[in-house]
């Protein structure tokens, strides 16, 4: 019997060898923590479909931002939950509005030690829950929405944000926001563009998290999950319009798209490991159906291996603690 002389298993023999030859590095600096901040909240409010994630009060959000900096995360992505919503999302533009206030708090807390990012979209602020304003037929009016995004970007920049994250999938949003930021004297504020954002069932828990009023769906502006090629088209357009980073969302059903964008552009690529992906692991873990911590590390490493330089994940703090050995694996 001829035994094999080529033995890939030699490089898997011990934890030390595996560590030596591991191709993909997962580090806290690559992780970004999304945070929900609720107007008027005194205490953090648990989100039932995302066990372990809360709607923060302004003061608990500050503490989370400080923990993120202490653990060496790459950044935080802020979402605001206003008390009042209306048809055009006016609270998004108000300098005292919850998202702009939360940006100011975060910057006051950590300065430049952590990248402070903000969601730039109207869905948390509109009473109909769509990502833009509606026309007479009830459709999202692309170009009227761009004007509001431009103003929203300037308001966020004035509040001190380092990087804005346009997530509404309006055509031309990156260019409109870039020129508004430049005209208003904020050329240093970067744009993390949600370039390939798919209409997804996996945003379900997020809708609870931000108290979304949406009836219907976003298929008229978010991408169809059958399509890969248009992700590259969207990303190249965004880069041409001035995007500094492009993002794919959700992550797990779209790892091919992450790889495709990594190969197509020369800016950093981010992936958003979304609420439903978090909830699945939380539910299975709570039932003892899988090992939650191992699943988290496998998922985050897999997203990085697919080509994401940056991963937005609700597990960012926990993963950073696991990586720094502050929690048993
Ligand atoms: C839109 C936005 C959504 C998410 C992030 N930004 C919701 C949507 O497009 O329906 C989802 C994030 C998640 O599910 O974790 N502002």
Coordinates of N, CA, C and O and ligand atoms in Angstrom, one line a residue, residues 79 119 121 123-124 167 197 202-203 206-207 218 222 249 272 274-275 314, ligand 1:
X79 N -27.2 54.7 14.8 CA -28.5 54.9 14.3 C -29.4 55.6 15.3 O -29.2 55.3 16.5
X119 N -25.5 56.4 10.2 CA -26.3 55.9 9.1 C -26.9 57.2 8.5 O -27.4 58.1 9.2
X121 N -29.7 57.9 6.2 CA -30.9 57.3 5.6 C -32.1 57.9 6.3 O -32.1 58.2 7.5
X123 N -35.2 56.3 6.8 CA -36.2 55.3 7.2 C -36.5 55.4 8.7 O -37.6 55.1 9.1
X124 N -35.5 55.7 9.5 CA -35.8 55.8 10.9 C -36.6 57.0 11.3 O -37.1 57.1 12.4
X167 N -27.3 54.7 3.2 CA -27.8 53.3 3.1 C -29.2 53.2 2.4 O -29.8 52.2 2.4
X197 N -26.7 46.8 -1.5 CA -27.6 46.5 -0.4 C -28.8 45.8 -1.0 O -29.5 46.4 -1.8
X202 N -33.5 39.3 6.1 CA -32.6 39.3 7.2 C -32.4 40.7 8.0 O -31.7 40.8 8.9
X203 N -33.2 41.7 7.5 CA -33.3 42.9 8.2 C -34.4 42.9 9.2 O -34.7 43.9 9.9
X206 N -33.9 44.3 12.7 CA -33.6 45.7 12.7 C -34.8 46.6 12.7 O -34.8 47.7 13.3
X207 N -35.9 46.1 12.1 CA -37.1 46.9 12.0 C -37.7 47.1 13.4 O -38.2 48.2 13.8
X218 N -38.9 47.2 0.3 CA -38.0 48.1 -0.3 C -37.5 47.6 -1.7 O -36.4 48.0 -2.1
X222 N -33.9 48.6 -3.2 CA -32.8 47.8 -2.8 C -32.6 46.6 -3.9 O -33.6 46.3 -4.6
X249 N -24.2 44.2 1.8 CA -25.2 43.9 2.9 C -26.4 43.2 2.4 O -26.9 43.6 1.3
X272 N -21.7 44.0 6.0 CA -22.6 44.2 7.2 C -23.3 42.9 7.5 O -24.1 42.4 6.8
X274 N -25.8 41.4 9.3 CA -27.0 42.1 9.7 C -27.8 41.5 10.9 O -27.5 40.3 11.3
X275 N -28.8 42.2 11.3 CA -29.6 41.8 12.5 C -30.2 40.3 12.4 O -30.1 39.6 13.4
X314 N -22.9 43.2 15.2 CA -23.4 43.4 16.6 C -22.6 42.7 17.6 O -22.8 42.9 18.8
Ligands
LIG1 C1 -31.6 51.5 6.5 C2 -30.9 50.4 7.1 C3 -31.4 49.1 7.4 C4 -30.4 48.4 8.0 C5 -29.3 49.3 8.1 N1 -29.6 50.5 7.6 C6 -32.7 48.5 7.1 C7 -33.3 48.4 5.8 O1 -32.7 48.7 4.8 O2 -34.4 47.9 5.8 C8 -30.4 47.0 8.4 C9 -29.4 46.5 9.4 C10 -29.6 45.2 10.0 O3 -30.6 44.5 9.7 O4 -28.8 44.8 10.9 N2 -31.4 52.7 7.2

